[in-house]
Amino acid sequence: MQFCYHQEAGATQILLEGEKFRHIYKSRRSCAESKLWLRNLRDDFLYAYRCQECKREQALLILESQHEFKNIPKYPLNIALAMIEPKNIEKILPFLNEMGCEKLILFWADLSQRHFRIDEKRLQRILHSSSEQCGRSDCVQLEILPHLQAVFEADSTLMLFDFEGKGLENIVVSKSPATIAIGPEGGFSPKEKQFAKEAKIQLICGGNLILRSETAATYIQANAHLFYDIIPHSES
């Protein structure tokens, strides 16, 4: 763990209790005299705390110092993922966070199953834990939109990951980061494809094999650098 997330990190005093206390002082068996680094994942600062008083189920932490240490992805990317089973979203979320996804937009596609609900608080806990482990000073932003058209209205640089699209090596971006939309099991509906055609949305694909939604999302994020206009530095 590179640091511990706490929403009040930066305050002069913090009362650490509950799950955080048990994780640090019981599961990890941290020494009460050890310096503890906290982040709030809203700013770029690391905050150093010392334990002033440790009781059975809580510890009083006192702020000792702080320093700015920004650690964010080099090639952030926005991924719009059609609603799939929550357990599958939870499975790939740490991967996307650790590989540098800027925003994950969950939207209801025409072929999305609709028998489940999304526990956003649980997803946030997964993201916080992921950033603690990888050292990222922020985490993936989450947004839920009602349909594909709403995703396009939010970002006109939208591209669709579709089997009929061009390979990543042939993409043309207008600005970075782009937003890449990935369909559910069964892909995009004819209605959604017609909308993409009328809106002149680029179609891209990952080769000749059909990928599951969660595989496509990690594949796209792993190739995020391809969506940037990278200009090589000229030699002096």
mmCIF file of C-alpha atoms in Angstrom:
data_model
loop_
_atom_site.group_PDB
_atom_site.id
_atom_site.type_symbol
_atom_site.label_atom_id
_atom_site.label_comp_id
_atom_site.label_asym_id
_atom_site.label_seq_id
_atom_site.Cartn_x
_atom_site.Cartn_y
_atom_site.Cartn_z
ATOM 1 C CA MET A 1 0.000 0.000 0.000
ATOM 2 C CA GLN A 2 1.542 3.331 -1.132
ATOM 3 C CA PHE A 3 -0.712 5.450 1.098
ATOM 4 C CA CYS A 4 -4.031 5.232 2.886
ATOM 5 C CA TYR A 5 -7.117 6.973 1.521
ATOM 6 C CA HIS A 6 -9.058 9.136 3.950
ATOM 7 C CA GLN A 7 -11.571 11.751 2.860
ATOM 8 C CA GLU A 8 -10.388 14.114 5.630
ATOM 9 C CA ALA A 9 -6.686 13.874 4.766
ATOM 10 C CA GLY A 10 -5.192 17.354 5.204
ATOM 11 C CA ALA A 11 -6.999 18.104 8.484
ATOM 12 C CA THR A 12 -4.797 18.799 11.525
ATOM 13 C CA GLN A 13 -6.382 15.882 13.388
ATOM 14 C CA ILE A 14 -8.073 12.713 12.166
ATOM 15 C CA LEU A 15 -9.826 10.062 14.182
ATOM 16 C CA LEU A 16 -9.080 6.789 12.443
ATOM 17 C CA GLU A 17 -11.612 4.086 13.227
ATOM 18 C CA GLY A 18 -13.672 1.287 11.756
ATOM 19 C CA GLU A 19 -12.414 -0.628 8.742
ATOM 20 C CA LYS A 20 -9.461 1.721 8.137
ATOM 21 C CA PHE A 21 -8.229 1.296 11.707
ATOM 22 C CA ARG A 22 -8.538 -2.492 11.579
ATOM 23 C CA HIS A 23 -6.770 -2.673 8.222
ATOM 24 C CA ILE A 24 -3.782 -0.541 9.268
ATOM 25 C CA TYR A 25 -3.243 -1.489 12.883
ATOM 26 C CA LYS A 26 -4.569 -5.059 12.945
ATOM 27 C CA SER A 27 -4.460 -6.636 9.481
ATOM 28 C CA ARG A 28 -1.191 -4.950 8.487
ATOM 29 C CA ARG A 29 0.063 -4.800 12.097
ATOM 30 C CA SER A 30 1.520 -1.338 11.595
ATOM 31 C CA CYS A 31 3.397 0.096 14.549
ATOM 32 C CA ALA A 32 1.546 2.931 16.289
ATOM 33 C CA GLU A 33 4.767 4.980 16.245
ATOM 34 C CA SER A 34 5.177 4.684 12.475
ATOM 35 C CA LYS A 35 4.501 7.615 10.175
ATOM 36 C CA LEU A 36 1.303 7.144 8.187
ATOM 37 C CA TRP A 37 0.845 8.673 4.735
ATOM 38 C CA LEU A 38 -2.688 9.690 3.772
ATOM 39 C CA ARG A 39 -4.316 11.074 0.625
ATOM 40 C CA ASN A 40 -7.794 12.408 -0.023
ATOM 41 C CA LEU A 41 -7.610 11.744 -3.825
ATOM 42 C CA ARG A 42 -8.900 15.273 -4.486
ATOM 43 C CA ASP A 43 -5.598 17.169 -4.427
ATOM 44 C CA ASP A 44 -1.982 16.327 -5.210
ATOM 45 C CA PHE A 45 -0.660 16.256 -1.634
ATOM 46 C CA LEU A 46 0.629 13.446 0.528
ATOM 47 C CA TYR A 47 -0.054 14.065 4.220
ATOM 48 C CA ALA A 48 2.159 12.578 6.933
ATOM 49 C CA TYR A 49 0.483 11.724 10.256
ATOM 50 C CA ARG A 50 1.670 10.421 13.596
ATOM 51 C CA CYS A 51 -0.510 8.461 15.988
ATOM 52 C CA GLN A 52 -0.935 10.474 19.190
ATOM 53 C CA GLU A 53 -3.250 8.046 20.921
ATOM 54 C CA CYS A 54 -4.230 4.501 20.017
ATOM 55 C CA LYS A 55 -7.145 2.787 21.713
ATOM 56 C CA ARG A 56 -8.818 -0.534 21.122
ATOM 57 C CA GLU A 57 -10.839 0.489 18.052
ATOM 58 C CA GLN A 58 -9.579 3.956 17.111
ATOM 59 C CA ALA A 59 -6.463 6.065 16.727
ATOM 60 C CA LEU A 60 -6.039 9.833 16.964
ATOM 61 C CA LEU A 61 -3.730 11.031 14.167
ATOM 62 C CA ILE A 62 -1.900 14.378 14.175
ATOM 63 C CA LEU A 63 -0.723 16.036 10.958
ATOM 64 C CA GLU A 64 3.081 16.377 10.888
ATOM 65 C CA SER A 65 3.836 17.502 7.358
ATOM 66 C CA GLN A 66 2.629 17.557 3.781
ATOM 67 C CA HIS A 67 4.245 17.699 0.404
ATOM 68 C CA GLU A 68 2.955 17.862 -3.148
ATOM 69 C CA PHE A 69 3.425 14.664 -5.099
ATOM 70 C CA LYS A 70 1.328 14.417 -8.241
ATOM 71 C CA ASN A 71 1.163 10.944 -9.698
ATOM 72 C CA ILE A 72 -1.389 10.796 -12.511
ATOM 73 C CA PRO A 73 -1.624 8.825 -15.788
ATOM 74 C CA LYS A 74 0.403 10.021 -18.758
ATOM 75 C CA TYR A 75 -2.256 9.047 -21.310
ATOM 76 C CA PRO A 76 -5.698 9.359 -19.680
ATOM 77 C CA LEU A 77 -8.640 8.044 -21.656
ATOM 78 C CA ASN A 78 -12.408 8.109 -21.244
ATOM 79 C CA ILE A 79 -14.181 4.786 -21.657
ATOM 80 C CA ALA A 80 -17.943 4.541 -22.106
ATOM 81 C CA LEU A 81 -18.917 0.995 -21.206
ATOM 82 C CA ALA A 82 -22.406 -0.327 -21.852
ATOM 83 C CA MET A 83 -23.999 -1.755 -18.722
ATOM 84 C CA ILE A 84 -22.879 -5.317 -18.041
ATOM 85 C CA GLU A 85 -23.098 -7.492 -14.932
ATOM 86 C CA PRO A 86 -21.910 -5.480 -11.880
ATOM 87 C CA LYS A 87 -19.505 -8.257 -10.871
ATOM 88 C CA ASN A 88 -17.731 -7.870 -14.235
ATOM 89 C CA ILE A 89 -17.527 -4.090 -13.859
ATOM 90 C CA GLU A 90 -16.054 -4.560 -10.390
ATOM 91 C CA LYS A 91 -13.520 -7.038 -11.768
ATOM 92 C CA ILE A 92 -12.039 -4.707 -14.390
ATOM 93 C CA LEU A 93 -12.325 -1.444 -12.448
ATOM 94 C CA PRO A 94 -8.956 -1.768 -10.647
ATOM 95 C CA PHE A 95 -7.243 -2.609 -13.941
ATOM 96 C CA LEU A 96 -8.656 0.487 -15.637
ATOM 97 C CA ASN A 97 -7.678 2.658 -12.686
ATOM 98 C CA GLU A 98 -4.125 1.325 -12.539
ATOM 99 C CA MET A 99 -3.645 1.658 -16.302
ATOM 100 C CA GLY A 100 -4.758 5.292 -16.316
ATOM 101 C CA CYS A 101 -8.417 5.520 -17.304
ATOM 102 C CA GLU A 102 -9.571 9.112 -16.743
ATOM 103 C CA LYS A 103 -13.332 8.497 -16.659
ATOM 104 C CA LEU A 104 -15.558 5.446 -16.862
ATOM 105 C CA ILE A 105 -19.000 6.257 -18.236
ATOM 106 C CA LEU A 106 -21.555 3.514 -17.727
ATOM 107 C CA PHE A 107 -24.502 3.788 -20.102
ATOM 108 C CA TRP A 108 -27.571 1.744 -20.929
ATOM 109 C CA ALA A 109 -27.223 0.384 -24.453
ATOM 110 C CA ASP A 110 -30.191 -1.039 -26.358
ATOM 111 C CA LEU A 111 -28.956 -4.597 -25.707
ATOM 112 C CA SER A 112 -27.906 -4.071 -22.089
ATOM 113 C CA GLN A 113 -29.538 -6.318 -19.526
ATOM 114 C CA ARG A 114 -31.616 -4.277 -17.096
ATOM 115 C CA HIS A 115 -32.240 -6.593 -14.148
ATOM 116 C CA PHE A 116 -29.536 -5.168 -11.894
ATOM 117 C CA ARG A 117 -28.524 -1.911 -10.264
ATOM 118 C CA ILE A 118 -25.105 -0.351 -9.812
ATOM 119 C CA ASP A 119 -23.743 0.186 -6.293
ATOM 120 C CA GLU A 120 -21.714 3.372 -6.862
ATOM 121 C CA LYS A 121 -20.422 3.463 -3.279
ATOM 122 C CA ARG A 122 -18.980 -0.005 -3.674
ATOM 123 C CA LEU A 123 -17.312 1.001 -6.955
ATOM 124 C CA GLN A 124 -15.775 4.025 -5.214
ATOM 125 C CA ARG A 125 -14.377 1.798 -2.457
ATOM 126 C CA ILE A 126 -12.787 -0.438 -5.097
ATOM 127 C CA LEU A 127 -11.229 2.603 -6.787
ATOM 128 C CA HIS A 128 -9.870 3.994 -3.518
ATOM 129 C CA SER A 129 -8.269 0.650 -2.703
ATOM 130 C CA SER A 130 -6.786 0.453 -6.196
ATOM 131 C CA SER A 131 -5.221 3.929 -5.943
ATOM 132 C CA GLU A 132 -3.818 3.065 -2.511
ATOM 133 C CA GLN A 133 -2.031 0.081 -4.047
ATOM 134 C CA CYS A 134 -0.752 1.685 -7.269
ATOM 135 C CA GLY A 135 0.051 5.139 -5.833
ATOM 136 C CA ARG A 136 -2.181 7.114 -8.176
ATOM 137 C CA SER A 137 -2.997 10.544 -6.695
ATOM 138 C CA ASP A 138 -6.541 10.522 -8.071
ATOM 139 C CA CYS A 139 -8.846 7.784 -9.333
ATOM 140 C CA VAL A 140 -11.220 7.030 -12.182
ATOM 141 C CA GLN A 141 -14.208 9.359 -12.366
ATOM 142 C CA LEU A 142 -17.530 7.546 -12.604
ATOM 143 C CA GLU A 143 -20.604 8.695 -14.503
ATOM 144 C CA ILE A 144 -23.849 6.959 -15.456
ATOM 145 C CA LEU A 145 -25.769 8.046 -18.571
ATOM 146 C CA PRO A 146 -29.095 6.808 -19.948
ATOM 147 C CA HIS A 147 -28.093 5.907 -23.510
ATOM 148 C CA LEU A 148 -25.430 6.146 -26.234
ATOM 149 C CA GLN A 149 -26.744 9.452 -27.585
ATOM 150 C CA ALA A 150 -26.201 11.055 -24.172
ATOM 151 C CA VAL A 151 -22.572 9.913 -24.277
ATOM 152 C CA PHE A 152 -22.136 11.562 -27.672
ATOM 153 C CA GLU A 153 -23.808 14.757 -26.459
ATOM 154 C CA ALA A 154 -21.321 14.883 -23.580
ATOM 155 C CA ASP A 155 -18.305 14.357 -25.863
ATOM 156 C CA SER A 156 -18.424 14.707 -29.636
ATOM 157 C CA THR A 157 -14.994 12.999 -29.949
ATOM 158 C CA LEU A 158 -16.788 9.722 -29.213
ATOM 159 C CA MET A 159 -15.630 6.617 -31.085
ATOM 160 C CA LEU A 160 -17.329 3.210 -31.134
ATOM 161 C CA PHE A 161 -15.458 -0.007 -30.540
ATOM 162 C CA ASP A 162 -17.117 -2.254 -33.076
ATOM 163 C CA PHE A 163 -16.109 -5.349 -35.028
ATOM 164 C CA GLU A 164 -16.766 -3.499 -38.289
ATOM 165 C CA GLY A 165 -14.401 -0.630 -37.426
ATOM 166 C CA LYS A 166 -10.849 0.208 -38.430
ATOM 167 C CA GLY A 167 -7.788 -1.067 -36.608
ATOM 168 C CA LEU A 168 -6.271 1.107 -33.888
ATOM 169 C CA GLU A 169 -3.296 1.879 -36.100
ATOM 170 C CA ASN A 170 -5.634 3.723 -38.511
ATOM 171 C CA ILE A 171 -7.492 5.940 -36.060
ATOM 172 C CA VAL A 172 -7.621 9.696 -36.436
ATOM 173 C CA VAL A 173 -8.219 11.771 -33.312
ATOM 174 C CA SER A 174 -9.429 15.364 -33.207
ATOM 175 C CA LYS A 175 -8.417 15.984 -29.604
ATOM 176 C CA SER A 176 -7.216 14.050 -26.582
ATOM 177 C CA PRO A 177 -8.356 12.313 -24.553
ATOM 178 C CA ALA A 178 -10.967 10.658 -26.703
ATOM 179 C CA THR A 179 -14.022 8.795 -25.424
ATOM 180 C CA ILE A 180 -14.352 5.192 -26.589
ATOM 181 C CA ALA A 181 -17.735 3.481 -26.341
ATOM 182 C CA ILE A 182 -17.913 -0.287 -25.874
ATOM 183 C CA GLY A 183 -21.137 -2.205 -26.347
ATOM 184 C CA PRO A 184 -22.639 -4.978 -24.190
ATOM 185 C CA GLU A 185 -22.796 -8.668 -25.016
ATOM 186 C CA GLY A 186 -24.267 -8.723 -28.506
ATOM 187 C CA GLY A 187 -22.690 -5.391 -29.443
ATOM 188 C CA PHE A 188 -24.473 -2.262 -30.573
ATOM 189 C CA SER A 189 -27.996 -2.472 -31.956
ATOM 190 C CA PRO A 190 -28.828 -1.555 -35.584
ATOM 191 C CA LYS A 191 -30.453 1.621 -34.230
ATOM 192 C CA GLU A 192 -27.272 2.614 -32.400
ATOM 193 C CA LYS A 193 -25.137 1.858 -35.437
ATOM 194 C CA GLN A 194 -27.416 4.000 -37.576
ATOM 195 C CA PHE A 195 -27.090 6.831 -35.070
ATOM 196 C CA ALA A 196 -23.295 6.486 -35.190
ATOM 197 C CA LYS A 197 -23.382 6.646 -38.990
ATOM 198 C CA GLU A 198 -25.567 9.753 -39.024
ATOM 199 C CA ALA A 199 -23.412 11.439 -36.363
ATOM 200 C CA LYS A 200 -20.251 10.467 -38.314
ATOM 201 C CA ILE A 201 -18.766 8.656 -35.339
ATOM 202 C CA GLN A 202 -15.587 6.716 -36.076
ATOM 203 C CA LEU A 203 -15.667 2.943 -35.659
ATOM 204 C CA ILE A 204 -12.582 1.160 -34.379
ATOM 205 C CA CYS A 205 -11.866 -2.482 -33.637
ATOM 206 C CA GLY A 206 -9.248 -4.647 -31.966
ATOM 207 C CA GLY A 207 -8.663 -7.189 -34.703
ATOM 208 C CA ASN A 208 -10.510 -10.151 -36.143
ATOM 209 C CA LEU A 209 -11.510 -11.717 -32.808
ATOM 210 C CA ILE A 210 -14.682 -10.817 -30.953
ATOM 211 C CA LEU A 211 -13.848 -9.515 -27.478
ATOM 212 C CA ARG A 212 -15.991 -9.571 -24.365
ATOM 213 C CA SER A 213 -16.950 -6.119 -23.087
ATOM 214 C CA GLU A 214 -14.551 -6.276 -20.132
ATOM 215 C CA THR A 215 -11.704 -7.529 -22.348
ATOM 216 C CA ALA A 216 -12.343 -4.740 -24.855
ATOM 217 C CA ALA A 217 -12.227 -2.112 -22.091
ATOM 218 C CA THR A 218 -8.836 -3.261 -20.786
ATOM 219 C CA TYR A 219 -7.524 -3.638 -24.351
ATOM 220 C CA ILE A 220 -8.519 -0.074 -25.218
ATOM 221 C CA GLN A 221 -6.995 1.362 -22.042
ATOM 222 C CA ALA A 222 -3.770 -0.573 -22.548
ATOM 223 C CA ASN A 223 -3.455 1.124 -25.964
ATOM 224 C CA ALA A 224 -4.431 4.601 -24.728
ATOM 225 C CA HIS A 225 -1.236 6.170 -26.107
ATOM 226 C CA LEU A 226 -2.466 5.522 -29.657
ATOM 227 C CA PHE A 227 -5.294 8.021 -29.171
ATOM 228 C CA TYR A 228 -2.882 10.918 -28.612
ATOM 229 C CA ASP A 229 -1.279 13.165 -31.212
ATOM 230 C CA ILE A 230 2.277 12.474 -30.144
ATOM 231 C CA ILE A 231 4.784 14.803 -31.834
ATOM 232 C CA PRO A 232 8.367 13.532 -31.541
ATOM 233 C CA HIS A 233 10.877 16.041 -30.182
ATOM 234 C CA SER A 234 13.255 17.297 -32.882
ATOM 235 C CA GLU A 235 16.940 16.809 -32.207
ATOM 236 C CA SER A 236 18.867 20.038 -31.773
#
